[in-house]
Coordinates of C-alpha atoms and ligand atoms in Angstrom, one line a residue:
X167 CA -34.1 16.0 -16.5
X168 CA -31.9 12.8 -15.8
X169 CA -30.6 12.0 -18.7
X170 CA -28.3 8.5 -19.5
X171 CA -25.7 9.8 -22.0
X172 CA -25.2 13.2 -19.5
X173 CA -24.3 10.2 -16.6
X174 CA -22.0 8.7 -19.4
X175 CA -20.4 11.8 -20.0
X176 CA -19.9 12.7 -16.3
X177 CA -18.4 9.8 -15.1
X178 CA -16.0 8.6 -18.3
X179 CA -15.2 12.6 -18.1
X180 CA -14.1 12.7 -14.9
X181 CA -12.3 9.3 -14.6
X182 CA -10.3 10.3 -16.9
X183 CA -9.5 13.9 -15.9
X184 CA -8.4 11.8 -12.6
X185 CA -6.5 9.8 -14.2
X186 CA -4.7 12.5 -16.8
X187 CA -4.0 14.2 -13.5
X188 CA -1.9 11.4 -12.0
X189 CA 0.2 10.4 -15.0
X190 CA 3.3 12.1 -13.6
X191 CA 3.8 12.2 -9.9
X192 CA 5.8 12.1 -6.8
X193 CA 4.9 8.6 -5.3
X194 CA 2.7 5.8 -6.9
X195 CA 1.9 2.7 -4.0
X196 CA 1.1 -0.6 -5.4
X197 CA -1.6 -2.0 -2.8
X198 CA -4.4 -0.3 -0.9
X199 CA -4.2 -2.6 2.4
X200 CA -2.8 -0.9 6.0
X201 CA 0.6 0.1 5.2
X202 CA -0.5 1.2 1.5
X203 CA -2.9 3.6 2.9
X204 CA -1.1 4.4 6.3
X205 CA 2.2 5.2 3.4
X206 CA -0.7 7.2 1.1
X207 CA -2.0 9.7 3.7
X208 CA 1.2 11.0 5.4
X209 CA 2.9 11.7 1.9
X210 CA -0.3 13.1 0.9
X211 CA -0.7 15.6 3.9
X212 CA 2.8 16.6 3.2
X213 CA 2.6 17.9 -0.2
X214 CA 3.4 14.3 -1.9
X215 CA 1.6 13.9 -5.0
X216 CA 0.2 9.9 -4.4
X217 CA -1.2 7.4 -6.2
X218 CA -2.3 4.5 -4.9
X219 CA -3.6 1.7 -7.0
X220 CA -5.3 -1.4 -5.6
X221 CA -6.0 -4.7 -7.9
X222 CA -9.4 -5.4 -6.5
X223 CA -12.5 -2.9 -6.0
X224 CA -12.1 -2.6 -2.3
X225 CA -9.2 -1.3 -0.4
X226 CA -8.2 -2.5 2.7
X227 CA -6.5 -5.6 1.9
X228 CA -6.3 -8.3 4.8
X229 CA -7.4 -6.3 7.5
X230 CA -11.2 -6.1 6.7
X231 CA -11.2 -9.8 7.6
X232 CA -9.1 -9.1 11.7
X233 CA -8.4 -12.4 12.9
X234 CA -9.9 -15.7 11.1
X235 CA -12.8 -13.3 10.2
X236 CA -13.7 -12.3 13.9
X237 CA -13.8 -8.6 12.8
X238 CA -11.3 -6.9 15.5
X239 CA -7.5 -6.1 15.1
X240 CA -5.0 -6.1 17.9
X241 CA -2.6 -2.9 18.1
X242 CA 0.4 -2.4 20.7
X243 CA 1.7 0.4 22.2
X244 CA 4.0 1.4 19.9
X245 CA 1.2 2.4 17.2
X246 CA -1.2 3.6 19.5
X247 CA -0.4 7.4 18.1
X248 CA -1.3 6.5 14.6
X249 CA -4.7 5.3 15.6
X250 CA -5.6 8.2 17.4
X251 CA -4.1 10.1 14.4
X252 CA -6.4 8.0 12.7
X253 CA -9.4 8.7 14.9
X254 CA -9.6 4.9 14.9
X255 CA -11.6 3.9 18.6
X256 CA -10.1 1.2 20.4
X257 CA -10.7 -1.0 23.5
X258 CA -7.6 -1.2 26.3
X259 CA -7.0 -4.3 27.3
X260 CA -3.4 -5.5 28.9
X261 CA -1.2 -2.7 27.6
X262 CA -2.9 -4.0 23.7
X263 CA -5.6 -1.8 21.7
X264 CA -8.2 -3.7 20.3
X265 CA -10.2 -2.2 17.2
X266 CA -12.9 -3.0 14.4
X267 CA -11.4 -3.9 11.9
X268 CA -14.1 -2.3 9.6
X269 CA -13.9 0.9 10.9
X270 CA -9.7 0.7 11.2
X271 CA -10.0 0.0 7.1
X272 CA -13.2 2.9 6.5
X273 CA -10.7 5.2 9.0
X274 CA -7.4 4.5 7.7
X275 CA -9.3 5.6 3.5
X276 CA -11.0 8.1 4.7
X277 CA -7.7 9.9 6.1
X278 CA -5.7 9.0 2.7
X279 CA -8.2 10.2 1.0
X280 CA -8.7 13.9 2.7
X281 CA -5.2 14.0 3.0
X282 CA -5.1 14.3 -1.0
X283 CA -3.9 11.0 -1.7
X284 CA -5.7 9.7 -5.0
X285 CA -6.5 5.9 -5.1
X286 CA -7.8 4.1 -8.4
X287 CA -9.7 0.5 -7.1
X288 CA -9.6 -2.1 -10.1
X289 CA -6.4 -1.5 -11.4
X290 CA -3.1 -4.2 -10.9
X291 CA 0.5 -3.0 -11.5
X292 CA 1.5 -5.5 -13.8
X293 CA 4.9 -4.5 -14.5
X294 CA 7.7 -1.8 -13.9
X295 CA 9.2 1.3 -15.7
X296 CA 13.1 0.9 -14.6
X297 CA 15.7 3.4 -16.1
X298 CA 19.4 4.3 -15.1
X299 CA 18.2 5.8 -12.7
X300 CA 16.4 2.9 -11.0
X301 CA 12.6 2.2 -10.9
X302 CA 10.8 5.3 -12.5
X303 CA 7.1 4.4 -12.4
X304 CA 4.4 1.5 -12.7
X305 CA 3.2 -0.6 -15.9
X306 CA -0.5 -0.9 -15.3
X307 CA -3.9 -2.6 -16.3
X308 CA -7.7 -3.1 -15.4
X309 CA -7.7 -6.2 -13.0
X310 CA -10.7 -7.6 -14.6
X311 CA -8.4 -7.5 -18.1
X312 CA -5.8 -9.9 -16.1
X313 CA -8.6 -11.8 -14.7
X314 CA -10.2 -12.3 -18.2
X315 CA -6.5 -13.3 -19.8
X316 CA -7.5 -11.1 -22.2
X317 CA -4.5 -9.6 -24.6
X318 CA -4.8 -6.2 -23.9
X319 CA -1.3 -3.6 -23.7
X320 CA -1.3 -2.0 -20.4
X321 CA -0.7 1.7 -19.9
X322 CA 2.1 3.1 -17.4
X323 CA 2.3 5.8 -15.1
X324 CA 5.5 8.0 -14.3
X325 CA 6.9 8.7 -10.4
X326 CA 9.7 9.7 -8.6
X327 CA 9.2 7.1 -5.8
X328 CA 7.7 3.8 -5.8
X329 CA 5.8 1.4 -3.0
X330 CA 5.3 -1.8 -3.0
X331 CA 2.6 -2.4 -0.2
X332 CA 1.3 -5.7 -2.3
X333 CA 1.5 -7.8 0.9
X334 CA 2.7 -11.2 1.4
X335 CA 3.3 -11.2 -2.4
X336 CA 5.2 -8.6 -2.2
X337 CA 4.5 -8.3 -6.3
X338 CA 6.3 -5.0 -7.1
X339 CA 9.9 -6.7 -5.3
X340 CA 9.0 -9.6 -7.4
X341 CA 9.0 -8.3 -11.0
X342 CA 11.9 -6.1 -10.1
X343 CA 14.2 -9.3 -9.0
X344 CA 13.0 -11.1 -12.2
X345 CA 13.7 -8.2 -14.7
X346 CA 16.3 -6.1 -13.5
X347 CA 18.2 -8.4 -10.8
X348 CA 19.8 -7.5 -7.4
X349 CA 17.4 -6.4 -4.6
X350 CA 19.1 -4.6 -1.4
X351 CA 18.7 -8.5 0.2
X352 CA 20.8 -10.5 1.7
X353 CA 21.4 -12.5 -1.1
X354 CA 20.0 -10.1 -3.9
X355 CA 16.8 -12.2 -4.1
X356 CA 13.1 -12.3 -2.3
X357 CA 14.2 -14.1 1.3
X358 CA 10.9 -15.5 2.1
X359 CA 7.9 -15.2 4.5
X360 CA 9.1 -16.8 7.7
X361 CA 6.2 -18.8 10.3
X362 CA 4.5 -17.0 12.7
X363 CA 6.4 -15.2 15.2
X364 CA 4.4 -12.0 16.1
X365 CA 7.0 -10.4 18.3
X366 CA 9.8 -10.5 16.4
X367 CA 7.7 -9.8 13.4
X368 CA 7.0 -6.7 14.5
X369 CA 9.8 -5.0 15.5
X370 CA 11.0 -6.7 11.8
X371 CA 8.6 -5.2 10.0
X372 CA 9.2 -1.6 10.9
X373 CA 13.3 -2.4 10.5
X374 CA 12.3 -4.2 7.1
X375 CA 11.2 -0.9 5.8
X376 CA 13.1 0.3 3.3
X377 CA 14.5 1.0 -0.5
X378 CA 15.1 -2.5 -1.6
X379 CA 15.4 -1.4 -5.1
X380 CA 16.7 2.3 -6.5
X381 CA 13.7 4.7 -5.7
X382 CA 11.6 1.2 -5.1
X383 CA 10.7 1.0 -1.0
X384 CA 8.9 -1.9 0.6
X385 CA 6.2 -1.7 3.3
X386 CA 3.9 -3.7 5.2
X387 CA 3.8 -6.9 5.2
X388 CA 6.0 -6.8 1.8
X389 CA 9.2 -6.1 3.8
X390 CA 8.9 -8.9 6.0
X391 CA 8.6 -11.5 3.0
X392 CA 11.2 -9.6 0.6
X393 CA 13.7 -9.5 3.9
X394 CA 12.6 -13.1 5.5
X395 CA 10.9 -12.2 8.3
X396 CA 8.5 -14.1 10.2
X397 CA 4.5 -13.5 9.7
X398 CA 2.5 -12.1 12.7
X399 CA -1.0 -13.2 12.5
X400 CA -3.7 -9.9 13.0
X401 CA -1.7 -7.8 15.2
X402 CA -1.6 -4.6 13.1
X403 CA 0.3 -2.0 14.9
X404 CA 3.7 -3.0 12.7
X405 CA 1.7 -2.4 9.6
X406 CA 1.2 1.3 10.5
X407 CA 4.4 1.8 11.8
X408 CA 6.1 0.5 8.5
X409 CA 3.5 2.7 6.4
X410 CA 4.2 5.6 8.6
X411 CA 8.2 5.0 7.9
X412 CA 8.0 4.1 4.5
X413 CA 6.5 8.0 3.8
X414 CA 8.7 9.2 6.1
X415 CA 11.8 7.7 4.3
X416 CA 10.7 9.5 1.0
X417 CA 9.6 12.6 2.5
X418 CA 13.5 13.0 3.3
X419 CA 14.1 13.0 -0.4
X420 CA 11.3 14.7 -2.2
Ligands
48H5 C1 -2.3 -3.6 -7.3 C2 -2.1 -5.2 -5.6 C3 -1.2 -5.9 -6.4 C4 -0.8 -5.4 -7.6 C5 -1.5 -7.0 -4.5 O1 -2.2 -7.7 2.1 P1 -2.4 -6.3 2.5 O2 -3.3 -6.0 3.5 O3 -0.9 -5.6 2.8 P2 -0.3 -4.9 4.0 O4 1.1 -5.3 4.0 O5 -0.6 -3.5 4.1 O6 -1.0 -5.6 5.3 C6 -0.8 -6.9 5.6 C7 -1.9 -7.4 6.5 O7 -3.2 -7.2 5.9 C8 -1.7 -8.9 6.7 O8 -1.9 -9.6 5.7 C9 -1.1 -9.4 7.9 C10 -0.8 -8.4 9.0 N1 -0.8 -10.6 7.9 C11 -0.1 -11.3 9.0 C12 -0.2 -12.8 8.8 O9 0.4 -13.5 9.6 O10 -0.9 -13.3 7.8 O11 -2.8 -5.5 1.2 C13 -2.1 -5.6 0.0 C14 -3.0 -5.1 -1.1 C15 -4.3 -6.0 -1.4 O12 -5.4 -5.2 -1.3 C16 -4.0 -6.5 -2.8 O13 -5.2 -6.7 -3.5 C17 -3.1 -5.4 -3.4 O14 -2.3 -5.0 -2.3 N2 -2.3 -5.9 -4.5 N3 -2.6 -4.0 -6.0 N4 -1.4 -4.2 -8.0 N5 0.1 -6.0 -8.4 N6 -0.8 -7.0 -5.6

């Protein structure tokens, strides 16, 4: 018998469980794109408890899309461990790795995912927890609630570590500079997405990586805007790197 209230039941039941189960952890990541779920997979595999919560239903952020929607990503050298890692399949082509973009994205989840990492689709960080101690945890709602404008509270989760892999936004930095002040910048503020410049970018990117905030670190493409980098167009292989760093710089401290 298939019966409609049984489905109910199932699927509130265990979205919620999930989500009960993920009120207190080790590391919650704002932003399912690369260096979200790069970040997500090697906490995940070493004991991290991780949460990763994307704003829109798909993960995957701007790398579904490759280059001006011609479905491939470039990678250099430097990353070409993590997409073996990865298991993601690549064409050689001058010393650069050329990959599907769909597949890089369906690879890069599907990794996070075995590793243990837990990632709730639909669901924007809206604000910040911050105590003495520095940022403690994420203020969050259902997207399609901010997208409405309706006036609904949003719920938070606690964690010991914090991500922002938001991208070019670089959201999490954002609401941090606005409510509780001084970044690790420069000048204590957001720097600024610089123009394209792909190899300085991303060597940037990877040294970008870092806390920018107490227990707050920045990844991806995040770091380069918050730090005032330049932007690098669809090469990807800094994006993995910095996800890869950005787990490995918490790791030292869980
Ligand atoms: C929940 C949020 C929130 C929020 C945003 O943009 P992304 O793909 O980010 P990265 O840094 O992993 O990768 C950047 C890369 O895709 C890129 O854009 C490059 C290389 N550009 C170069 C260039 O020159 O343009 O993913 C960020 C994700 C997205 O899925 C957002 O929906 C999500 O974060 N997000 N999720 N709460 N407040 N803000």
């Amino acid at each position: 018998m298939i019966d409609e209230i049984e489905i109910t039941k199932l699927i509130v039941k265990n979205a919620i469980d999930d989500f009960l189960d993920n009120l207190e952890i080790d590391v919650a990541i704002a932003g399912g794109g690369p260096s979200g779920l790069v970040a997500a997979k090697y906490l995940a595999e070493n004991n991290a408890r991780v949460a990763l919560f994307e704003r829109k239903l798909s993960i995957g952020g701007g790398m579904w899309g490759g280059g001006m929607l011609f479905p491939r990503i470039v990678v250099q050298r430097e990353a070409k461990e993590i997409l073996d890692e990865f298991k993601i399949r690549y064409k050689e082509e001058n010393d650069k790795f050329v990959a599907n973009s769909i597949e890089s994205v369906v690879k890069l989840a599907s990794k996070a995912i075995d590793s243990g990492a837990k990632i709730f689709n639909g669901i924007s960080v809206e604000d910040v927890i911050i105590r003495d101690t520095g940022l403690s945890g994420f203020v969050l709602n259902w997207s399609s609630v901010l997208v409405a404008k309706l006036h609904v509270d949003p719920l938070a989760i606690r964690s010991e570590f914090c991500i922002d892999a938001t991208g070019h936004s670089a959201e999490i930095c954002s609401i941090v500079q606005r409510k509780a002040g001084k970044l690790n910048t420069p000048t204590g503020e957001i720097e600024g997405e610089k123009s394209m410049w792909a190899e300085k970018s991303e060597t940037l990117v990877v040294e970008n990586t870092r806390e920018v905030y107490s227990n707050l670190y920045v990844t991806g493409m995040a770091a380069n805007a918050v730090f005032g980098s330049p932007r690098m167009g669809p090469i990807f292989g800094g994006m993995l790197l910095s996800g890869k760093k950005a787990a490995e710089l918490i790791l030292e401290r869980l």
